[in-house]
Amino acid sequence: MKIYSVEPFAFVHTPQKFPKERYRHFVFAGRSNVGKSSLINCLLNRKLVARVSKAPGKTISVNYYLINGSFFLVDLPGYGFALDRKQKRGTWDKLIDSYFLENSKSLTLYHLIDSRIGPTELDMQMESYCEKFDFSRIILITKSDKLRKTELTKSLEGIKELLKDFNISDFILFSSKAKLGRKEVLRSINEKICK
Ligand code: GTP
Ligand code: MG
């Protein structure tokens, strides 16, 4: 799939402001610092669309990008930060909960998990939470460039084993730095759009 236009569409801090346009959503979720914004930039082949930072908690709103005038990529705030910021954890939960309730019929979720860390307690909670919806979920194993091939294979097996009870449609190894997995993710988006 070719990306020919990227339009920052909405940056939403409160549930009342979610866009009502009926585009399909491809949403990226994961703990803070897992590499969501970098991954979105990598997919779009642009450096500065989604803000990347060494300090966790950079993305504190639900960020919508309209791609090719036909679908949304959505960057969610990372979970597991927030306590030292103005925004309290409860606010995050409410915003995300409303987002999923409102858009569950039109979304595909990409759940990012750090290849070196594996699923954390919050990742497991996220997966349990998603079981009540029937949108499809793909696990993206991020920062894959940081592991050697054998370590990566081990990490992938471990992650699959820990998540075996959840309804996950695919696992993709990803690295924004090495552009690994980019084609697979774009293909998975294309498949949904062409359905
Ligand atoms: P929040 O917005 O805080 O939730 O973080 P995020 O999940 O959007 O992470 P972000 O993309 O800002 O990346 C966090 C850090 O990880 C940055 O220092 C990135 O440069 C680094 N990083 C992201 N992806 C990769 C990758 O594929 N490989 C390597 N080596 N580093 C990465
Ligand atoms: Mg971010």
PDB file of C-alpha atoms and ligand atoms in Angstrom:
ATOM      1  CA  MET A   1       0.000   0.000   0.000  1.00  0.00           C
ATOM      2  CA  LYS A   2       1.275   3.433  -0.868  1.00  0.00           C
ATOM      3  CA  ILE A   3       0.889   6.249   1.668  1.00  0.00           C
ATOM      4  CA  TYR A   4       0.237   9.385  -0.324  1.00  0.00           C
ATOM      5  CA  SER A   5      -1.395  11.601   2.253  1.00  0.00           C
ATOM      6  CA  VAL A   6      -1.229  12.025   6.003  1.00  0.00           C
ATOM      7  CA  GLU A   7      -3.492  14.502   7.690  1.00  0.00           C
ATOM      8  CA  PRO A   8      -3.260  15.106  11.452  1.00  0.00           C
ATOM      9  CA  PHE A   9      -6.991  14.972  12.052  1.00  0.00           C
ATOM     10  CA  ALA A  10      -7.753  15.315  15.756  1.00  0.00           C
ATOM     11  CA  PHE A  11      -5.983  15.277  19.120  1.00  0.00           C
ATOM     12  CA  VAL A  12      -8.568  14.379  21.674  1.00  0.00           C
ATOM     13  CA  HIS A  13      -8.396  14.747  25.453  1.00  0.00           C
ATOM     14  CA  THR A  14     -12.043  14.180  26.341  1.00  0.00           C
ATOM     15  CA  PRO A  15     -14.563  11.569  25.143  1.00  0.00           C
ATOM     16  CA  GLN A  16     -17.012  14.240  23.969  1.00  0.00           C
ATOM     17  CA  LYS A  17     -14.552  15.281  21.275  1.00  0.00           C
ATOM     18  CA  PHE A  18     -14.033  11.983  19.465  1.00  0.00           C
ATOM     19  CA  PRO A  19     -14.485  12.464  15.693  1.00  0.00           C
ATOM     20  CA  LYS A  20     -17.728  11.058  14.339  1.00  0.00           C
ATOM     21  CA  GLU A  21     -16.492  10.406  10.806  1.00  0.00           C
ATOM     22  CA  ARG A  22     -17.022   6.802   9.806  1.00  0.00           C
ATOM     23  CA  TYR A  23     -13.555   5.811   8.729  1.00  0.00           C
ATOM     24  CA  ARG A  24     -12.032   2.515   9.703  1.00  0.00           C
ATOM     25  CA  HIS A  25      -9.685   2.777  12.718  1.00  0.00           C
ATOM     26  CA  PHE A  26      -6.289   1.108  12.987  1.00  0.00           C
ATOM     27  CA  VAL A  27      -5.285   1.771  16.549  1.00  0.00           C
ATOM     28  CA  PHE A  28      -1.936   1.364  18.277  1.00  0.00           C
ATOM     29  CA  ALA A  29      -1.841   0.630  21.998  1.00  0.00           C
ATOM     30  CA  GLY A  30       0.791  -0.416  24.485  1.00  0.00           C
ATOM     31  CA  ARG A  31       2.679   0.659  27.548  1.00  0.00           C
ATOM     32  CA  SER A  32       4.406   3.966  27.583  1.00  0.00           C
ATOM     33  CA  ASN A  33       7.717   3.998  25.699  1.00  0.00           C
ATOM     34  CA  VAL A  34       7.049   0.733  23.852  1.00  0.00           C
ATOM     35  CA  GLY A  35       7.502   2.544  20.517  1.00  0.00           C
ATOM     36  CA  LYS A  36       3.980   3.423  19.313  1.00  0.00           C
ATOM     37  CA  SER A  37       4.762   6.853  17.885  1.00  0.00           C
ATOM     38  CA  SER A  38       7.981   5.624  16.257  1.00  0.00           C
ATOM     39  CA  LEU A  39       6.053   2.784  14.681  1.00  0.00           C
ATOM     40  CA  ILE A  40       3.426   5.103  13.255  1.00  0.00           C
ATOM     41  CA  ASN A  41       6.141   7.342  11.794  1.00  0.00           C
ATOM     42  CA  CYS A  42       7.834   4.280  10.330  1.00  0.00           C
ATOM     43  CA  LEU A  43       4.601   3.043   8.751  1.00  0.00           C
ATOM     44  CA  LEU A  44       3.955   6.442   7.244  1.00  0.00           C
ATOM     45  CA  ASN A  45       7.564   6.866   6.196  1.00  0.00           C
ATOM     46  CA  ARG A  46       7.664  10.249   7.858  1.00  0.00           C
ATOM     47  CA  LYS A  47       9.797  11.331  10.775  1.00  0.00           C
ATOM     48  CA  LEU A  48       7.770  14.009  12.416  1.00  0.00           C
ATOM     49  CA  VAL A  49       4.135  13.004  12.352  1.00  0.00           C
ATOM     50  CA  ALA A  50       3.848  11.365  15.750  1.00  0.00           C
ATOM     51  CA  ARG A  51       6.065  12.792  18.472  1.00  0.00           C
ATOM     52  CA  VAL A  52       8.789  10.484  19.764  1.00  0.00           C
ATOM     53  CA  SER A  53      10.605  11.028  23.022  1.00  0.00           C
ATOM     54  CA  LYS A  54      12.947   9.386  25.479  1.00  0.00           C
ATOM     55  CA  ALA A  55      10.741  10.556  28.343  1.00  0.00           C
ATOM     56  CA  PRO A  56       7.690   8.305  28.697  1.00  0.00           C
ATOM     57  CA  GLY A  57       4.223   9.718  28.490  1.00  0.00           C
ATOM     58  CA  LYS A  58       4.697  11.993  25.528  1.00  0.00           C
ATOM     59  CA  THR A  59       1.402  11.055  23.928  1.00  0.00           C
ATOM     60  CA  ILE A  60      -1.335  12.030  26.353  1.00  0.00           C
ATOM     61  CA  SER A  61      -4.230  12.392  23.964  1.00  0.00           C
ATOM     62  CA  VAL A  62      -5.911  10.084  21.468  1.00  0.00           C
ATOM     63  CA  ASN A  63      -4.279  11.184  18.219  1.00  0.00           C
ATOM     64  CA  TYR A  64      -6.022  10.608  14.904  1.00  0.00           C
ATOM     65  CA  TYR A  65      -4.228  10.699  11.563  1.00  0.00           C
ATOM     66  CA  LEU A  66      -6.302  10.446   8.395  1.00  0.00           C
ATOM     67  CA  ILE A  67      -4.373   8.405   5.841  1.00  0.00           C
ATOM     68  CA  ASN A  68      -4.969   8.592   2.081  1.00  0.00           C
ATOM     69  CA  GLY A  69      -8.255  10.295   2.907  1.00  0.00           C
ATOM     70  CA  SER A  70      -9.658   6.862   3.707  1.00  0.00           C
ATOM     71  CA  PHE A  71      -8.743   5.480   7.147  1.00  0.00           C
ATOM     72  CA  PHE A  72      -7.564   6.568  10.583  1.00  0.00           C
ATOM     73  CA  LEU A  73      -4.360   5.567  12.277  1.00  0.00           C
ATOM     74  CA  VAL A  74      -4.890   6.208  15.962  1.00  0.00           C
ATOM     75  CA  ASP A  75      -2.051   6.704  18.454  1.00  0.00           C
ATOM     76  CA  LEU A  76      -3.260   6.015  22.004  1.00  0.00           C
ATOM     77  CA  PRO A  77      -1.566   7.350  25.118  1.00  0.00           C
ATOM     78  CA  GLY A  78       0.752   4.753  26.637  1.00  0.00           C
ATOM     79  CA  TYR A  79      -0.365   3.095  29.815  1.00  0.00           C
ATOM     80  CA  GLY A  80       1.764   2.821  32.898  1.00  0.00           C
ATOM     81  CA  PHE A  81       3.009   6.367  33.239  1.00  0.00           C
ATOM     82  CA  ALA A  82       0.703   9.231  34.150  1.00  0.00           C
ATOM     83  CA  LEU A  83       1.067   9.271  37.921  1.00  0.00           C
ATOM     84  CA  ASP A  84       3.678  11.993  38.012  1.00  0.00           C
ATOM     85  CA  ARG A  85       1.777  14.085  35.516  1.00  0.00           C
ATOM     86  CA  LYS A  86      -1.253  16.284  35.877  1.00  0.00           C
ATOM     87  CA  GLN A  87      -3.369  13.676  34.212  1.00  0.00           C
ATOM     88  CA  LYS A  88      -4.412  10.975  36.651  1.00  0.00           C
ATOM     89  CA  ARG A  89      -4.607   7.302  35.770  1.00  0.00           C
ATOM     90  CA  GLY A  90      -8.405   7.367  36.095  1.00  0.00           C
ATOM     91  CA  THR A  91      -8.569   9.938  33.327  1.00  0.00           C
ATOM     92  CA  TRP A  92      -6.591   7.675  31.023  1.00  0.00           C
ATOM     93  CA  ASP A  93      -8.867   4.728  31.744  1.00  0.00           C
ATOM     94  CA  LYS A  94     -12.007   6.736  31.096  1.00  0.00           C
ATOM     95  CA  LEU A  95     -10.726   8.196  27.846  1.00  0.00           C
ATOM     96  CA  ILE A  96      -9.588   4.823  26.488  1.00  0.00           C
ATOM     97  CA  ASP A  97     -12.684   3.013  27.687  1.00  0.00           C
ATOM     98  CA  SER A  98     -14.915   5.544  25.929  1.00  0.00           C
ATOM     99  CA  TYR A  99     -12.768   5.303  22.828  1.00  0.00           C
ATOM    100  CA  PHE A 100     -13.170   1.516  22.613  1.00  0.00           C
ATOM    101  CA  LEU A 101     -16.867   1.546  23.461  1.00  0.00           C
ATOM    102  CA  GLU A 102     -17.595   4.156  20.837  1.00  0.00           C
ATOM    103  CA  ASN A 103     -15.468   2.696  18.034  1.00  0.00           C
ATOM    104  CA  SER A 104     -15.337  -1.047  18.633  1.00  0.00           C
ATOM    105  CA  LYS A 105     -17.289  -1.853  15.466  1.00  0.00           C
ATOM    106  CA  SER A 106     -14.832  -0.163  13.155  1.00  0.00           C
ATOM    107  CA  LEU A 107     -11.442  -0.904  14.597  1.00  0.00           C
ATOM    108  CA  THR A 108      -8.436  -3.172  14.351  1.00  0.00           C
ATOM    109  CA  LEU A 109      -6.112  -3.105  17.347  1.00  0.00           C
ATOM    110  CA  TYR A 110      -2.362  -3.379  17.180  1.00  0.00           C
ATOM    111  CA  HIS A 111      -1.074  -4.168  20.637  1.00  0.00           C
ATOM    112  CA  LEU A 112       2.623  -3.344  20.941  1.00  0.00           C
ATOM    113  CA  ILE A 113       4.834  -5.384  23.234  1.00  0.00           C
ATOM    114  CA  ASP A 114       8.548  -4.747  23.777  1.00  0.00           C
ATOM    115  CA  SER A 115      10.596  -7.706  22.525  1.00  0.00           C
ATOM    116  CA  ARG A 116      12.981  -7.411  25.476  1.00  0.00           C
ATOM    117  CA  ILE A 117      10.337  -7.100  28.174  1.00  0.00           C
ATOM    118  CA  GLY A 118       7.413  -9.239  27.009  1.00  0.00           C
ATOM    119  CA  PRO A 119       3.843  -8.727  28.212  1.00  0.00           C
ATOM    120  CA  THR A 120       3.652  -6.802  31.482  1.00  0.00           C
ATOM    121  CA  GLU A 121       0.819  -6.989  33.993  1.00  0.00           C
ATOM    122  CA  LEU A 122      -0.816  -4.014  32.263  1.00  0.00           C
ATOM    123  CA  ASP A 123      -0.509  -5.737  28.867  1.00  0.00           C
ATOM    124  CA  MET A 124      -2.288  -8.777  30.287  1.00  0.00           C
ATOM    125  CA  GLN A 125      -5.012  -6.483  31.669  1.00  0.00           C
ATOM    126  CA  MET A 126      -5.307  -4.832  28.277  1.00  0.00           C
ATOM    127  CA  GLU A 127      -5.782  -8.220  26.597  1.00  0.00           C
ATOM    128  CA  SER A 128      -8.400  -9.300  29.153  1.00  0.00           C
ATOM    129  CA  TYR A 129     -10.184  -6.000  28.659  1.00  0.00           C
ATOM    130  CA  CYS A 130     -10.258  -6.482  24.869  1.00  0.00           C
ATOM    131  CA  GLU A 131     -11.839  -9.927  25.097  1.00  0.00           C
ATOM    132  CA  LYS A 132     -15.239  -8.334  25.586  1.00  0.00           C
ATOM    133  CA  PHE A 133     -15.063  -6.798  22.114  1.00  0.00           C
ATOM    134  CA  ASP A 134     -14.881  -8.648  18.835  1.00  0.00           C
ATOM    135  CA  PHE A 135     -12.472  -6.470  16.854  1.00  0.00           C
ATOM    136  CA  SER A 136      -9.348  -8.225  15.612  1.00  0.00           C
ATOM    137  CA  ARG A 137      -6.075  -7.862  17.492  1.00  0.00           C
ATOM    138  CA  ILE A 138      -2.542  -8.172  16.226  1.00  0.00           C
ATOM    139  CA  ILE A 139       0.504  -8.232  18.479  1.00  0.00           C
ATOM    140  CA  LEU A 140       3.461  -6.181  17.293  1.00  0.00           C
ATOM    141  CA  ILE A 141       6.718  -7.126  18.983  1.00  0.00           C
ATOM    142  CA  THR A 142       8.702  -3.895  19.018  1.00  0.00           C
ATOM    143  CA  LYS A 143      12.370  -2.904  19.088  1.00  0.00           C
ATOM    144  CA  SER A 144      13.268  -6.230  17.491  1.00  0.00           C
ATOM    145  CA  ASP A 145      16.570  -4.748  16.329  1.00  0.00           C
ATOM    146  CA  LYS A 146      17.736  -4.803  19.946  1.00  0.00           C
ATOM    147  CA  LEU A 147      17.826  -8.608  20.129  1.00  0.00           C
ATOM    148  CA  ARG A 148      19.893 -11.223  18.353  1.00  0.00           C
ATOM    149  CA  LYS A 149      18.034 -13.649  16.108  1.00  0.00           C
ATOM    150  CA  THR A 150      18.041 -16.523  18.609  1.00  0.00           C
ATOM    151  CA  GLU A 151      16.937 -14.219  21.438  1.00  0.00           C
ATOM    152  CA  LEU A 152      14.181 -12.858  19.243  1.00  0.00           C
ATOM    153  CA  THR A 153      12.856 -16.319  18.420  1.00  0.00           C
ATOM    154  CA  LYS A 154      12.839 -17.121  22.131  1.00  0.00           C
ATOM    155  CA  SER A 155      11.086 -13.851  22.934  1.00  0.00           C
ATOM    156  CA  LEU A 156       8.415 -14.519  20.287  1.00  0.00           C
ATOM    157  CA  GLU A 157       7.753 -18.010  21.614  1.00  0.00           C
ATOM    158  CA  GLY A 158       7.540 -16.712  25.188  1.00  0.00           C
ATOM    159  CA  ILE A 159       5.093 -13.970  24.236  1.00  0.00           C
ATOM    160  CA  LYS A 160       2.904 -16.405  22.284  1.00  0.00           C
ATOM    161  CA  GLU A 161       2.852 -18.793  25.215  1.00  0.00           C
ATOM    162  CA  LEU A 162       1.872 -16.085  27.723  1.00  0.00           C
ATOM    163  CA  LEU A 163      -0.923 -14.849  25.466  1.00  0.00           C
ATOM    164  CA  LYS A 164      -2.160 -18.221  24.265  1.00  0.00           C
ATOM    165  CA  ASP A 165      -5.548 -17.899  25.973  1.00  0.00           C
ATOM    166  CA  PHE A 166      -6.396 -14.666  24.184  1.00  0.00           C
ATOM    167  CA  ASN A 167      -8.058 -14.282  20.837  1.00  0.00           C
ATOM    168  CA  ILE A 168      -5.170 -12.848  18.807  1.00  0.00           C
ATOM    169  CA  SER A 169      -5.088 -13.095  15.032  1.00  0.00           C
ATOM    170  CA  ASP A 170      -1.386 -12.551  14.389  1.00  0.00           C
ATOM    171  CA  PHE A 171       2.058 -11.790  15.820  1.00  0.00           C
ATOM    172  CA  ILE A 172       4.441  -9.558  13.847  1.00  0.00           C
ATOM    173  CA  LEU A 173       8.074  -8.793  14.679  1.00  0.00           C
ATOM    174  CA  PHE A 174       8.657  -5.079  14.286  1.00  0.00           C
ATOM    175  CA  SER A 175      11.499  -2.593  14.366  1.00  0.00           C
ATOM    176  CA  SER A 176      11.045   1.056  13.490  1.00  0.00           C
ATOM    177  CA  LYS A 177      14.785   1.441  13.404  1.00  0.00           C
ATOM    178  CA  ALA A 178      15.355  -1.416  10.951  1.00  0.00           C
ATOM    179  CA  LYS A 179      11.948  -1.021   9.252  1.00  0.00           C
ATOM    180  CA  LEU A 180      11.252  -4.655  10.010  1.00  0.00           C
ATOM    181  CA  GLY A 181       7.606  -5.697   9.823  1.00  0.00           C
ATOM    182  CA  ARG A 182       6.462  -2.533   8.059  1.00  0.00           C
ATOM    183  CA  LYS A 183       5.228  -4.333   4.959  1.00  0.00           C
ATOM    184  CA  GLU A 184       3.330  -6.915   7.000  1.00  0.00           C
ATOM    185  CA  VAL A 185       1.524  -4.249   9.003  1.00  0.00           C
ATOM    186  CA  LEU A 186       0.628  -2.261   5.892  1.00  0.00           C
ATOM    187  CA  ARG A 187      -0.578  -5.458   4.254  1.00  0.00           C
ATOM    188  CA  SER A 188      -2.799  -6.251   7.246  1.00  0.00           C
ATOM    189  CA  ILE A 189      -4.304  -2.764   6.973  1.00  0.00           C
ATOM    190  CA  ASN A 190      -4.846  -3.161   3.249  1.00  0.00           C
ATOM    191  CA  GLU A 191      -6.598  -6.499   3.715  1.00  0.00           C
ATOM    192  CA  LYS A 192      -9.142  -4.894   6.058  1.00  0.00           C
ATOM    193  CA  ILE A 193      -9.707  -1.894   3.835  1.00  0.00           C
ATOM    194  CA  CYS A 194     -10.278  -4.030   0.748  1.00  0.00           C
ATOM    195  CA  LYS A 195     -12.734  -6.328   2.522  1.00  0.00           C
TER     196      LYS A 195
HETATM  197  P1  GTP B   1       4.603   7.228  24.735  1.00  0.00           P
HETATM  198  O1  GTP B   1       4.129   8.247  23.748  1.00  0.00           O
HETATM  199  O2  GTP B   1       5.325   7.783  25.885  1.00  0.00           O
HETATM  200  O3  GTP B   1       3.536   6.285  25.125  1.00  0.00           O
HETATM  201  O4  GTP B   1       5.767   6.359  24.011  1.00  0.00           O
HETATM  202  P2  GTP B   1       5.691   5.586  22.632  1.00  0.00           P
HETATM  203  O5  GTP B   1       5.167   4.225  22.858  1.00  0.00           O
HETATM  204  O6  GTP B   1       5.026   6.406  21.592  1.00  0.00           O
HETATM  205  O7  GTP B   1       7.266   5.406  22.277  1.00  0.00           O
HETATM  206  P3  GTP B   1       8.161   6.256  21.268  1.00  0.00           P
HETATM  207  O8  GTP B   1       7.840   5.919  19.857  1.00  0.00           O
HETATM  208  O9  GTP B   1       8.118   7.687  21.679  1.00  0.00           O
HETATM  209  O10 GTP B   1       9.607   5.606  21.545  1.00  0.00           O
HETATM  210  C1  GTP B   1      10.160   5.545  22.840  1.00  0.00           C
HETATM  211  C2  GTP B   1      11.687   5.352  22.719  1.00  0.00           C
HETATM  212  O11 GTP B   1      12.009   4.107  22.109  1.00  0.00           O
HETATM  213  C3  GTP B   1      12.376   6.413  21.849  1.00  0.00           C
HETATM  214  O12 GTP B   1      13.619   6.715  22.436  1.00  0.00           O
HETATM  215  C4  GTP B   1      12.574   5.710  20.512  1.00  0.00           C
HETATM  216  O13 GTP B   1      13.666   6.213  19.766  1.00  0.00           O
HETATM  217  C5  GTP B   1      12.830   4.266  20.947  1.00  0.00           C
HETATM  218  N1  GTP B   1      12.404   3.300  19.919  1.00  0.00           N
HETATM  219  C6  GTP B   1      11.172   3.227  19.350  1.00  0.00           C
HETATM  220  N2  GTP B   1      11.115   2.238  18.426  1.00  0.00           N
HETATM  221  C7  GTP B   1      12.348   1.681  18.376  1.00  0.00           C
HETATM  222  C8  GTP B   1      12.932   0.607  17.591  1.00  0.00           C
HETATM  223  O14 GTP B   1      12.316  -0.044  16.742  1.00  0.00           O
HETATM  224  N3  GTP B   1      14.240   0.308  17.851  1.00  0.00           N
HETATM  225  C9  GTP B   1      14.971   0.976  18.781  1.00  0.00           C
HETATM  226  N4  GTP B   1      16.231   0.579  18.975  1.00  0.00           N
HETATM  227  N5  GTP B   1      14.468   2.001  19.523  1.00  0.00           N
HETATM  228  C10 GTP B   1      13.177   2.354  19.325  1.00  0.00           C
HETATM  229 MG    MG B   2       3.887   8.144  21.752  1.00  0.00          MG
END
